mmCIF file of C-alpha atoms in Angstrom:
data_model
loop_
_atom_site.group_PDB
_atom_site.id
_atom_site.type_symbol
_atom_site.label_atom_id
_atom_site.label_comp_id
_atom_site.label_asym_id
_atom_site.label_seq_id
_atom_site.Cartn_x
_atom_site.Cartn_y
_atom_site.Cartn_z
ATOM 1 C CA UNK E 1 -109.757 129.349 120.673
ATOM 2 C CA UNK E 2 -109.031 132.313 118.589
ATOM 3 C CA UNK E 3 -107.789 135.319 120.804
ATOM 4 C CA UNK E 4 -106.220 138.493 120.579
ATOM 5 C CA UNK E 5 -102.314 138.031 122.042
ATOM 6 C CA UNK E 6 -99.832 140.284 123.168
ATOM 7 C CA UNK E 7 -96.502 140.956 120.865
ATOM 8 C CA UNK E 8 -93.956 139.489 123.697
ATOM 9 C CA UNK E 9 -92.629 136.487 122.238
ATOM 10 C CA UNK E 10 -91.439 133.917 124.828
ATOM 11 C CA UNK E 11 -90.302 130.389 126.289
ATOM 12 C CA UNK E 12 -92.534 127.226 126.048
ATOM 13 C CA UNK E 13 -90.835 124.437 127.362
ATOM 14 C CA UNK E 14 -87.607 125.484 126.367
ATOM 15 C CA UNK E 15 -89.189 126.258 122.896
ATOM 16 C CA UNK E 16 -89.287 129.270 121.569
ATOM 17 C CA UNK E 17 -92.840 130.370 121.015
ATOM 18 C CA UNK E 18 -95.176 132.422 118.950
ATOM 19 C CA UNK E 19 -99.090 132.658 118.572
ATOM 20 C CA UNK E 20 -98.952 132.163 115.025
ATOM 21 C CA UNK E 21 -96.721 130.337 112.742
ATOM 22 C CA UNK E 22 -97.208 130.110 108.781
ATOM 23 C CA UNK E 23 -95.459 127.694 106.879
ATOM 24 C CA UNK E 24 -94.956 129.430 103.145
ATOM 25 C CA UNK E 25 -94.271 133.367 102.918
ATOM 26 C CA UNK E 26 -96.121 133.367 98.893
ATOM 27 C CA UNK E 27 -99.328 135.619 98.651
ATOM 28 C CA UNK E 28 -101.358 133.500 101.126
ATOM 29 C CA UNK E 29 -99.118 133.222 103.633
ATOM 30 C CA UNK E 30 -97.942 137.112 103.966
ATOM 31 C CA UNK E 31 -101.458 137.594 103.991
ATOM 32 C CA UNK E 32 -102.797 135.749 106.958
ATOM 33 C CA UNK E 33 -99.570 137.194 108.591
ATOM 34 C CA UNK E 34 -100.129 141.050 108.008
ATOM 35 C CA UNK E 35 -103.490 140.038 109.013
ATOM 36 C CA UNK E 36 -102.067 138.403 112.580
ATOM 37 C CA UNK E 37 -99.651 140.635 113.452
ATOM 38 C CA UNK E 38 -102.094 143.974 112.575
ATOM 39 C CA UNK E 39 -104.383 142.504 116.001
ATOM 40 C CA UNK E 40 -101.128 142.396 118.346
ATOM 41 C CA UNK E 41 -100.201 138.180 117.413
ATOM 42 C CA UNK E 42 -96.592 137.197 117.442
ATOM 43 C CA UNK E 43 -96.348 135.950 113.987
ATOM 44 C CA UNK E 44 -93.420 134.329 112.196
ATOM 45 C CA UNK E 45 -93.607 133.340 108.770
ATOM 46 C CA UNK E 46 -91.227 130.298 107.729
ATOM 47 C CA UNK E 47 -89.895 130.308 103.996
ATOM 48 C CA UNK E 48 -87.686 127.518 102.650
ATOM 49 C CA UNK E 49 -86.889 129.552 99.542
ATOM 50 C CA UNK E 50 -83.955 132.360 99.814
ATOM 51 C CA UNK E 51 -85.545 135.022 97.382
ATOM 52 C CA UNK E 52 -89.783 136.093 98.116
ATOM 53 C CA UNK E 53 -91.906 135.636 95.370
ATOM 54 C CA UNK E 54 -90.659 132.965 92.886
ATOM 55 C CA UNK E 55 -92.617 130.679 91.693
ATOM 56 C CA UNK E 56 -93.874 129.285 88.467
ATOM 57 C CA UNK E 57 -96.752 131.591 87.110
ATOM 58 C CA UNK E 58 -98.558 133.016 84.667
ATOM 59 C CA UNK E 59 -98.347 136.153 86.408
ATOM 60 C CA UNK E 60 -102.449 137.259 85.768
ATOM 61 C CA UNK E 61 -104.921 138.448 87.851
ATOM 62 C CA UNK E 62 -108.388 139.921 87.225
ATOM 63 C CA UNK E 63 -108.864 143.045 87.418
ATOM 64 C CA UNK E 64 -111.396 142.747 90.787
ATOM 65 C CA UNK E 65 -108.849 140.773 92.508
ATOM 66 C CA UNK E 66 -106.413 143.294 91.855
ATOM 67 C CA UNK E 67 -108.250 146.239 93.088
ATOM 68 C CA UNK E 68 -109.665 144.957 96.016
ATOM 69 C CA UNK E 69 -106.178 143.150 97.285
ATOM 70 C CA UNK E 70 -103.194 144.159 95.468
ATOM 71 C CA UNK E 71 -101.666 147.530 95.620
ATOM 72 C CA UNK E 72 -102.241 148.727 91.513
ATOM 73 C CA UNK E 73 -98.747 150.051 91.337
ATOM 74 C CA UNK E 74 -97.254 147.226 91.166
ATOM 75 C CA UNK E 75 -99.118 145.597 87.981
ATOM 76 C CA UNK E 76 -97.118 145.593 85.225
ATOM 77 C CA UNK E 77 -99.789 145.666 82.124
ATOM 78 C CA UNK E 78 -103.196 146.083 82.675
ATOM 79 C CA UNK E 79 -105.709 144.925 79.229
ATOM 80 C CA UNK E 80 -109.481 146.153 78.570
ATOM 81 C CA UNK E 81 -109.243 143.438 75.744
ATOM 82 C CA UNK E 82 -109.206 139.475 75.799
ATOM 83 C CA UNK E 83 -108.403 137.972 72.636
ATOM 84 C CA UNK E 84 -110.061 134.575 73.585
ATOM 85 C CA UNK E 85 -109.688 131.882 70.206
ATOM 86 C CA UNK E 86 -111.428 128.295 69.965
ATOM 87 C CA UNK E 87 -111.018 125.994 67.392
ATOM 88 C CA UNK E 88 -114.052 127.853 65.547
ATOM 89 C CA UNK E 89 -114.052 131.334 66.246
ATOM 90 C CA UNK E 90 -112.474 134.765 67.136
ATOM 91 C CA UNK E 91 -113.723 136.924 69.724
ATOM 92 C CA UNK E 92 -112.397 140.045 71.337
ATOM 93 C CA UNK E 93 -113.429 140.724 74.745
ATOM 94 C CA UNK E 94 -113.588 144.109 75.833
ATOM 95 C CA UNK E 95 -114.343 146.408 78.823
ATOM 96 C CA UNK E 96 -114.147 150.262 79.912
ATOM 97 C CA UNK E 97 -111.851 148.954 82.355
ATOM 98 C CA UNK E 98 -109.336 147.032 82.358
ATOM 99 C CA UNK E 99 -110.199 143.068 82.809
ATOM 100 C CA UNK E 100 -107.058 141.389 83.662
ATOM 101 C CA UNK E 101 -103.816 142.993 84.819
ATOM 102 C CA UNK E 102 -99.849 141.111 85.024
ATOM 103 C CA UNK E 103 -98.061 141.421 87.769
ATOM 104 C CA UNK E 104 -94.526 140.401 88.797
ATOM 105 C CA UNK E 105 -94.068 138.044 91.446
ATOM 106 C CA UNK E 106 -91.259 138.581 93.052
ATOM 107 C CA UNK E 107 -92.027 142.931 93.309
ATOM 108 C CA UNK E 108 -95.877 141.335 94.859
ATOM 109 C CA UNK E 109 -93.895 139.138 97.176
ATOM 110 C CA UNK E 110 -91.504 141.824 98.278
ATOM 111 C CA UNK E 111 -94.423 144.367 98.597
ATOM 112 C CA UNK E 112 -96.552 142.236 100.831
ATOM 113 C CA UNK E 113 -93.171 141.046 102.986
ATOM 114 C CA UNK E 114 -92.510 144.810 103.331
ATOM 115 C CA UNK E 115 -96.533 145.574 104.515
ATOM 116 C CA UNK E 116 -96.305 142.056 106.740
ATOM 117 C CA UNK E 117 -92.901 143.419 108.949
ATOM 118 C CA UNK E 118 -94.510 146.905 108.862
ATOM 119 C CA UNK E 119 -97.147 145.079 110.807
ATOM 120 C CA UNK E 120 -94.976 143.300 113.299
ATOM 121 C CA UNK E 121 -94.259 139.806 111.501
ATOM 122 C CA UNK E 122 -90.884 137.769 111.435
ATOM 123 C CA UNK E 123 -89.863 136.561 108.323
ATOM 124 C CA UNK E 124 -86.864 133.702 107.839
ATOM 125 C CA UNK E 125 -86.047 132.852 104.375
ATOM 126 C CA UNK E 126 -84.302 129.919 103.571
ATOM 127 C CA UNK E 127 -85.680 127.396 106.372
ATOM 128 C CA UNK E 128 -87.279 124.507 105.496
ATOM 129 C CA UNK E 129 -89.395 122.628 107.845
ATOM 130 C CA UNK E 130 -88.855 119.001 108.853
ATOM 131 C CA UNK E 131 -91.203 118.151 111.002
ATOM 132 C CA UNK E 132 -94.740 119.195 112.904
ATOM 133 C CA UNK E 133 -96.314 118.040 115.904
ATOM 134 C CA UNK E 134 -99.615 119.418 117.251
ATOM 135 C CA UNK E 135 -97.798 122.270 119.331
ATOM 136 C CA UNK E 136 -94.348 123.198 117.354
ATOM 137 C CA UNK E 137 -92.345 122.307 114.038
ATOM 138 C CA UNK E 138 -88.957 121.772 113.718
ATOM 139 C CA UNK E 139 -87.236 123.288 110.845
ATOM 140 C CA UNK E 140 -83.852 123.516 109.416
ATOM 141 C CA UNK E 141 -81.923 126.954 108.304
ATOM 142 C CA UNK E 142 -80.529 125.932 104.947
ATOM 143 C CA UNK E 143 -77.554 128.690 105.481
ATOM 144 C CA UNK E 144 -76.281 127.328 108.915
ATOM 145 C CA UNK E 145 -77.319 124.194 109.195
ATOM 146 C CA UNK E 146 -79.265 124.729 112.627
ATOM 147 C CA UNK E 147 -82.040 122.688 113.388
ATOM 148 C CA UNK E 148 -84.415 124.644 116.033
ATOM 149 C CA UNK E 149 -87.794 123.624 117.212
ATOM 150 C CA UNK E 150 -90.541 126.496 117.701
ATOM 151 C CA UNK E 151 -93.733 126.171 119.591
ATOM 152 C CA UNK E 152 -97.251 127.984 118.595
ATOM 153 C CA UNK E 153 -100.836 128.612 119.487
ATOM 154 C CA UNK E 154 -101.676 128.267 115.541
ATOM 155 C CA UNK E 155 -100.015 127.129 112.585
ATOM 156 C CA UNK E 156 -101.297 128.016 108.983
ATOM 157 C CA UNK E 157 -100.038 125.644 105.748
ATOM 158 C CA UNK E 158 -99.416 128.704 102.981
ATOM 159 C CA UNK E 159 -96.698 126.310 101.649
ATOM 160 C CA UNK E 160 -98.691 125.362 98.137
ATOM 161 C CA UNK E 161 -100.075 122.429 96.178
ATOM 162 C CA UNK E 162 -97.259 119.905 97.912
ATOM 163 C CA UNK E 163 -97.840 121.397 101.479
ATOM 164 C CA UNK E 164 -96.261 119.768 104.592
ATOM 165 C CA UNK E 165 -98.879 120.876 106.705
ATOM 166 C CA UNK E 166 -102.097 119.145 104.671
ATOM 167 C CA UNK E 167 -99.776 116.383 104.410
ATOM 168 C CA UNK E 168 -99.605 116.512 108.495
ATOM 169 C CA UNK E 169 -103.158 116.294 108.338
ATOM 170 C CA UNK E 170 -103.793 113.758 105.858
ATOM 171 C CA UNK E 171 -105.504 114.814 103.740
ATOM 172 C CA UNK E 172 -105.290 113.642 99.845
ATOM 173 C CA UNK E 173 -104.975 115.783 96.913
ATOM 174 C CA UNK E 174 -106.523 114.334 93.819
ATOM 175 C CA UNK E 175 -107.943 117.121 92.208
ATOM 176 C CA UNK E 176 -104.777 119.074 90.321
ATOM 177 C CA UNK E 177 -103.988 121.044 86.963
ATOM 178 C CA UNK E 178 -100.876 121.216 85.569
ATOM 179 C CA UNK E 179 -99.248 124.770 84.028
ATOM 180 C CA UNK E 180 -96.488 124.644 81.936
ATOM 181 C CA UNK E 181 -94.605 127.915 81.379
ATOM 182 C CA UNK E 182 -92.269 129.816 79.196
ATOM 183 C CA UNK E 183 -91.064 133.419 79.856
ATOM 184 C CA UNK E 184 -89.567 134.666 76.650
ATOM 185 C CA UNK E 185 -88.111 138.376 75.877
ATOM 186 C CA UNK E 186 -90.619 141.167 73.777
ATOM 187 C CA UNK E 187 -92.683 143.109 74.079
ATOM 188 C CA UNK E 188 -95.908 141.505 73.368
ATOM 189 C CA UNK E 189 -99.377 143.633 73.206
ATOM 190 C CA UNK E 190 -102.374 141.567 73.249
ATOM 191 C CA UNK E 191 -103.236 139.018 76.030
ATOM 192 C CA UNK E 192 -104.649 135.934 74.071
ATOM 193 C CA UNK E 193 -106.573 132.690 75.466
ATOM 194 C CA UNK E 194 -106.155 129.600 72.842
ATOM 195 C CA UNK E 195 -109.067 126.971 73.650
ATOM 196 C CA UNK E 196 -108.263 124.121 71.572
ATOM 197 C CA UNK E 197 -109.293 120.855 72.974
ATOM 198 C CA UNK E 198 -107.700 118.482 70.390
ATOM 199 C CA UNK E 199 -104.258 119.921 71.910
ATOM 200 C CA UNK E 200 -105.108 120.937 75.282
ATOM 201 C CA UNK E 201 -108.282 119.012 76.606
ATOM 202 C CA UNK E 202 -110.728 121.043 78.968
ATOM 203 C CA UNK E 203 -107.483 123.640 79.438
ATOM 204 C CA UNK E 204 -105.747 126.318 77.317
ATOM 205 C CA UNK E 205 -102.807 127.701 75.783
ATOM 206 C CA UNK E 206 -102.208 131.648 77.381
ATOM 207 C CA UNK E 207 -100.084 135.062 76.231
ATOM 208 C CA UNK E 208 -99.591 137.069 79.651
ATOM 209 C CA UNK E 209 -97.622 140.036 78.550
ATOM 210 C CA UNK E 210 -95.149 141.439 81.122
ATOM 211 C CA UNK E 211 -92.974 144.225 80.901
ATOM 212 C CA UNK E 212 -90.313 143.546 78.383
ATOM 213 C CA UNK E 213 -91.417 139.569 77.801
ATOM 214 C CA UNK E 214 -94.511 137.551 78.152
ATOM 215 C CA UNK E 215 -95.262 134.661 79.732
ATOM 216 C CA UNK E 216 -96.593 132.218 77.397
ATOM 217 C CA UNK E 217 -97.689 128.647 78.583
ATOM 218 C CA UNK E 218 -100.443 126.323 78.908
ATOM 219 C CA UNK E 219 -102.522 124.538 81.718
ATOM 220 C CA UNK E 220 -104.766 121.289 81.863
ATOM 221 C CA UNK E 221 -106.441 118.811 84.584
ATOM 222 C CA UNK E 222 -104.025 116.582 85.392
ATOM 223 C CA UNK E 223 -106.311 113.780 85.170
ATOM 224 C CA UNK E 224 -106.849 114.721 81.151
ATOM 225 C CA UNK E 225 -103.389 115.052 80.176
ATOM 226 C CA UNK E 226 -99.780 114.291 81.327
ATOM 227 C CA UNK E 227 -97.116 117.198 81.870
ATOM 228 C CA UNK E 228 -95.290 116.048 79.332
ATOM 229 C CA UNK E 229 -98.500 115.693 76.569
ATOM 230 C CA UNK E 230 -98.790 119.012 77.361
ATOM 231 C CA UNK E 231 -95.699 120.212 77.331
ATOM 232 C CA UNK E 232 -95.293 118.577 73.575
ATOM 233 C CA UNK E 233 -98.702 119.960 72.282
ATOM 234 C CA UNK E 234 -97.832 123.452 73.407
ATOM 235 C CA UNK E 235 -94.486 123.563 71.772
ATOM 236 C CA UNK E 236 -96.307 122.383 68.387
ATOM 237 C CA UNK E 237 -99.167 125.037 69.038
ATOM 238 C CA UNK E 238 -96.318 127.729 69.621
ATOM 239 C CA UNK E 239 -94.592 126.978 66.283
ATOM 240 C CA UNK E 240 -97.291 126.700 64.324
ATOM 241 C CA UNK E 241 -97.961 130.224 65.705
ATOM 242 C CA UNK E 242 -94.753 131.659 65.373
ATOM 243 C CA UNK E 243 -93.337 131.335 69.448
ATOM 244 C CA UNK E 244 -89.751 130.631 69.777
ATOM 245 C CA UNK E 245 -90.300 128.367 73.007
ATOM 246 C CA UNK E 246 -87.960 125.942 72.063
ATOM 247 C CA UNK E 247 -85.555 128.189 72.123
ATOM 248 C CA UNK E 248 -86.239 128.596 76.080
ATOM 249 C CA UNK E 249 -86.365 126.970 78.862
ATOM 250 C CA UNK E 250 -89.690 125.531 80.188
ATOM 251 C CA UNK E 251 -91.054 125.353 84.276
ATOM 252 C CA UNK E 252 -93.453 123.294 85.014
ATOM 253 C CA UNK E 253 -96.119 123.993 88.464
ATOM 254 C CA UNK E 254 -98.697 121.657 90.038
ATOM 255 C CA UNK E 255 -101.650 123.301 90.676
ATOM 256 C CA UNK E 256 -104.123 121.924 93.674
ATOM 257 C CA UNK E 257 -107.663 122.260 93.398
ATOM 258 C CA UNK E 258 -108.766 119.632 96.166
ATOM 259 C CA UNK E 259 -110.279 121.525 98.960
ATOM 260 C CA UNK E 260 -111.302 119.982 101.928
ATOM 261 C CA UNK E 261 -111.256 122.266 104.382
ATOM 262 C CA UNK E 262 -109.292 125.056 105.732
ATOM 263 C CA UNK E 263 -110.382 124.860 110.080
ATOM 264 C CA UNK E 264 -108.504 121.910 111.442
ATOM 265 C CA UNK E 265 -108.945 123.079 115.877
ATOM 266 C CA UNK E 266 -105.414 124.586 115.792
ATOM 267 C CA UNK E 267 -104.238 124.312 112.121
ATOM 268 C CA UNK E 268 -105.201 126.063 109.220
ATOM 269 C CA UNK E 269 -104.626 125.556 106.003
ATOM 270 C CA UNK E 270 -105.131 128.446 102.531
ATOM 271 C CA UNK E 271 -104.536 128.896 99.202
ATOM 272 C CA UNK E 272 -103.150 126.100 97.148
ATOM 273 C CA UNK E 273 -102.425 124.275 100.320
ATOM 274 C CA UNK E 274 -105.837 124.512 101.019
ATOM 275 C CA UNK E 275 -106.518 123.583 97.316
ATOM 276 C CA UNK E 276 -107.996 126.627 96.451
ATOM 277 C CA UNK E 277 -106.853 127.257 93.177
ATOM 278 C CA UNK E 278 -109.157 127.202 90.534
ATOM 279 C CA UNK E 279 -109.441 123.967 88.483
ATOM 280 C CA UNK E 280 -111.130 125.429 85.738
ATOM 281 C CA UNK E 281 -107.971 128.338 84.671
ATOM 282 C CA UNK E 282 -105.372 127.905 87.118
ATOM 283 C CA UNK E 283 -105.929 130.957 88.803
ATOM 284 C CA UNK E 284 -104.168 130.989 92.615
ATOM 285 C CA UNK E 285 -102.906 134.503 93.972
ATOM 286 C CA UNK E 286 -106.721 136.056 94.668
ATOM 287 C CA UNK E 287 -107.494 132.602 96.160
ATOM 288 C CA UNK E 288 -104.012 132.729 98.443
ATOM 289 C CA UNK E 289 -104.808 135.999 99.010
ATOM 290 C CA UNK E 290 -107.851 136.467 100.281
ATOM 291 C CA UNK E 291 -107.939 133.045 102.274
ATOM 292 C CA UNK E 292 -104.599 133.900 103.875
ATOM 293 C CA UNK E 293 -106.244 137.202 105.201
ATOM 294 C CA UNK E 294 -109.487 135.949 106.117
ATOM 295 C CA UNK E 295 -107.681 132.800 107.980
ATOM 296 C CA UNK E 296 -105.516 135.789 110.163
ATOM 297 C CA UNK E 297 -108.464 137.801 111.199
ATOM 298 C CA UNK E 298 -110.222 134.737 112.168
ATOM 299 C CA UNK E 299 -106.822 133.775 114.493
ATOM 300 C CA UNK E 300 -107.405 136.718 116.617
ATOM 301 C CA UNK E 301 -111.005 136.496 116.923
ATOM 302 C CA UNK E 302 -113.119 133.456 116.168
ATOM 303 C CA UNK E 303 -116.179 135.485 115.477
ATOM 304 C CA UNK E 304 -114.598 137.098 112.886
ATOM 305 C CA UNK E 305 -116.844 137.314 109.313
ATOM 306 C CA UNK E 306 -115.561 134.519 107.179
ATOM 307 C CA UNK E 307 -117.981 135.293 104.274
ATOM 308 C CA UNK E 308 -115.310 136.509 101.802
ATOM 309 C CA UNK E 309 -113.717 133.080 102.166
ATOM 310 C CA UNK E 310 -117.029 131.128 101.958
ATOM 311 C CA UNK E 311 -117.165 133.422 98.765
ATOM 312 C CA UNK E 312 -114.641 132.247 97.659
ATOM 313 C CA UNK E 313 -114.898 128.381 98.579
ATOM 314 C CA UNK E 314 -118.261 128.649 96.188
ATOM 315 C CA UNK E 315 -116.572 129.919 93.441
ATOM 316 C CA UNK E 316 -114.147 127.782 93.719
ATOM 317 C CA UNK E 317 -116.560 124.423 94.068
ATOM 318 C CA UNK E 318 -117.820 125.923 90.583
ATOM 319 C CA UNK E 319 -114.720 125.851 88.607
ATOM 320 C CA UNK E 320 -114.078 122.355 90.208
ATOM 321 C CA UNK E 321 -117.294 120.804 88.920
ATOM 322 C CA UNK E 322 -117.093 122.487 85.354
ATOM 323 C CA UNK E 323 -113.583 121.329 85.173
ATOM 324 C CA UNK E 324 -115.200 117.336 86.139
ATOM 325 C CA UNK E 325 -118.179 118.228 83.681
ATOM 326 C CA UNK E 326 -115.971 119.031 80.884
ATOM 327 C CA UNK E 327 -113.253 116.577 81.283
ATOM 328 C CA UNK E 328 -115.321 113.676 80.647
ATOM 329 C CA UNK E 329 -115.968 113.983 77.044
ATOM 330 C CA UNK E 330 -113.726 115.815 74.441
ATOM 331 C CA UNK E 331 -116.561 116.551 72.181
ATOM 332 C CA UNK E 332 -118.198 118.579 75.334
ATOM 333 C CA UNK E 333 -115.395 120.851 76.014
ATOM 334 C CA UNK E 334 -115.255 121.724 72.407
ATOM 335 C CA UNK E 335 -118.919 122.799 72.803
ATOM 336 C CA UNK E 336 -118.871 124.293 75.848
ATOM 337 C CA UNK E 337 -115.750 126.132 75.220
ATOM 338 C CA UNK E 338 -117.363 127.087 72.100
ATOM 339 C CA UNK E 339 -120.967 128.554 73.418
ATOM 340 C CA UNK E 340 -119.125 130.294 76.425
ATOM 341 C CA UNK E 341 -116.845 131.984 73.860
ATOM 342 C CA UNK E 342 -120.437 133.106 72.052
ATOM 343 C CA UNK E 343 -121.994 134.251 75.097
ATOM 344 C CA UNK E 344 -118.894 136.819 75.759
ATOM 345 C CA UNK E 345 -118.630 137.495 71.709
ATOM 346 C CA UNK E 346 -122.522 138.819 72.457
ATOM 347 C CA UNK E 347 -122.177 139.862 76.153
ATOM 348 C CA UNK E 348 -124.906 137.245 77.041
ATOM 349 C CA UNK E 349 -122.228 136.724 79.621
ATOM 350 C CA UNK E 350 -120.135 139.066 81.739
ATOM 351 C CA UNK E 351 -115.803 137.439 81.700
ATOM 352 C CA UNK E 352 -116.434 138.277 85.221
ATOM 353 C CA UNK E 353 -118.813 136.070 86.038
ATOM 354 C CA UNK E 354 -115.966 133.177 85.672
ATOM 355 C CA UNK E 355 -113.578 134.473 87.984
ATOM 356 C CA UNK E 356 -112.510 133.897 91.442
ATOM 357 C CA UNK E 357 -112.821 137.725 92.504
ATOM 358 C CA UNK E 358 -116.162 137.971 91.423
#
């Protein structure tokens, strides 16, 4: 039962033990820690990687998510205009305010760490776990060599679309997008959406400019096209528009949309763990984010108001079904794609009524 703890970290059964331990220290999982640790739970977050913040991304977030959970000063660009193009038309989408912002993710990552041991929380990078039972996990510091087992009250799965912990639980994950991304020197001005769906099904090609380069890449349902498909038909889209990808180095991310839950008695699971990415554009960090916080409040006390993340899981089931709608015929997401594109051309619809943060 969710409670609120004391900060003394001790002994279980010759294990040391905290009331919270979160597998994955990305958005999600710094999060629900901050969260934790700000209502007096011992909270140690577990990172296999050695540097905070990398991963494979686009780098965007709207402009809701990033006022209402990302400090501002640490966007990098921030756009009033969408340059969104379909196979048919042109249309610039525009705001008084700025509609989506970049951001870097290794400064977010280091931010949120620094807000997260402000609060109290333990951070060790470069551990990977090997093992959970329904009390502790056993991990492995990748420096030393040292295996250690650590006992908890909760543990939280923060540790993305190939998480340890939903695999613990068993539960699938068919539902996934791929992204494929380059991050190429410039400076680059407008941030562009390509819908084409003879090159990149019920998904898109994207321009994310950052400071001094952009990230320019594409994403697709998995079940529509295979990384490599997509990897092809963005390089041809990118020279026929002038992009120098070839001359750079692709990454490649698997994006998890299957949600089935995030409340499993003493496990929890957010973000793309919890598969709570959006299918329809890839979009993850708002998800992680406000997930991972929701899940730590709700740690500490169990009548805690989950409605942001029920929020959230609706928007989310959304995306998921428009992404099923339009993957089943090509012809559709050509039209769809196409009267969408009119309805924001003609502000018959709002570009933030089809985001996460809305």
């Amino acid at each position: 039962m969710p409670f609120f703890g004391s900060k003394q970290v001790f002994c279980c059964n010759s294990h040391m033990f905290y009331d919270v331990i979160i597998i994955g220290a990305g958005p999600g999982g710094l999060a629900c820690a901050t969260a934790a640790a700000s209502h007096g739970l011992t909270t140690l977050v577990l990172e296999r990687k050695q540097i905070l913040g990398r991963k494979v991304c686009a780098g965007g977030i709207t402009w809701n998510g990033l006022l209402k959970k990302i400090p501002i000063d640490i966007s990098e660009k921030q756009f009033a205009e969408q340059q969104v193009f379909t196979r048919f038309q042109k249309v610039c989408v525009s705001s008084s305010t700025p509609i989506i912002a970049t951001v870097n993710r290794e400064k977010l990552g280091q931010k949120m760490a620094q807000q997260a041991r402000e609060a109290g929380v333990e951070i060790h990078l470069g551990c990977q776990v090997i093992s959970i039972d329904p009390a502790s996990v056993l991990y492995k510091d990748k420096t030393t060599g040292r295996e250690e087992r650590l006992a908890f009250r909760f543990l939280v799965g923060a540790d993305g679309s190939s998480s340890l912990v939903r695999r613990y639980l068993r539960l699938p994950v068919s539902d996934t997008g791929i992204g494929i991304n380059y991050q190429i020197p410039g400076e680059y001005l407008e941030m562009q959406w390509h819908l084409d769906s003879a090159l990149f099904a019920n998904g898109y090609a994207w321009i994310f400019p950052h400071l001094g380069s952009a990230s320019i890449g594409a994403y697709v349902d998995s079940k529509r096209m295979k990384a490599n498909i997509l990897k092809a038909n963005l390089l041809l889209w990118a020279d026929k528009h002038g992009y120098p990808l070839r001359q750079y180095k692709a990454s490649a991310e698997l994006i998890n949309f299957d949600f089935r839950g995030w409340h499993f008695d003493n496990l929890f699971l957010v973000g793309d763990a919890a598969g709570l990415a959006s299918g329809l554009t890839g979009e993850g960090i708002y998800s992680a984010i406000v997930s991972g916080e929701t899940v730590g409040h709700f740690l500490a006390n169990g009548q805690y108001d989950v409605t942001p993340l029920r929020n959230l899981i609706k928007n989310q089931a959304m995306h998921r079904k428009m992404v099923a709608l339009t993957g089943k015929y090509r012809a559709l997401t050509t039209v769809v794609s196409e009267i969408v594109t009119f309805c924001l051309k003609t502000k018959l619809l709002n570009f933030s009524h089809i985001e996460m943060a809305r």
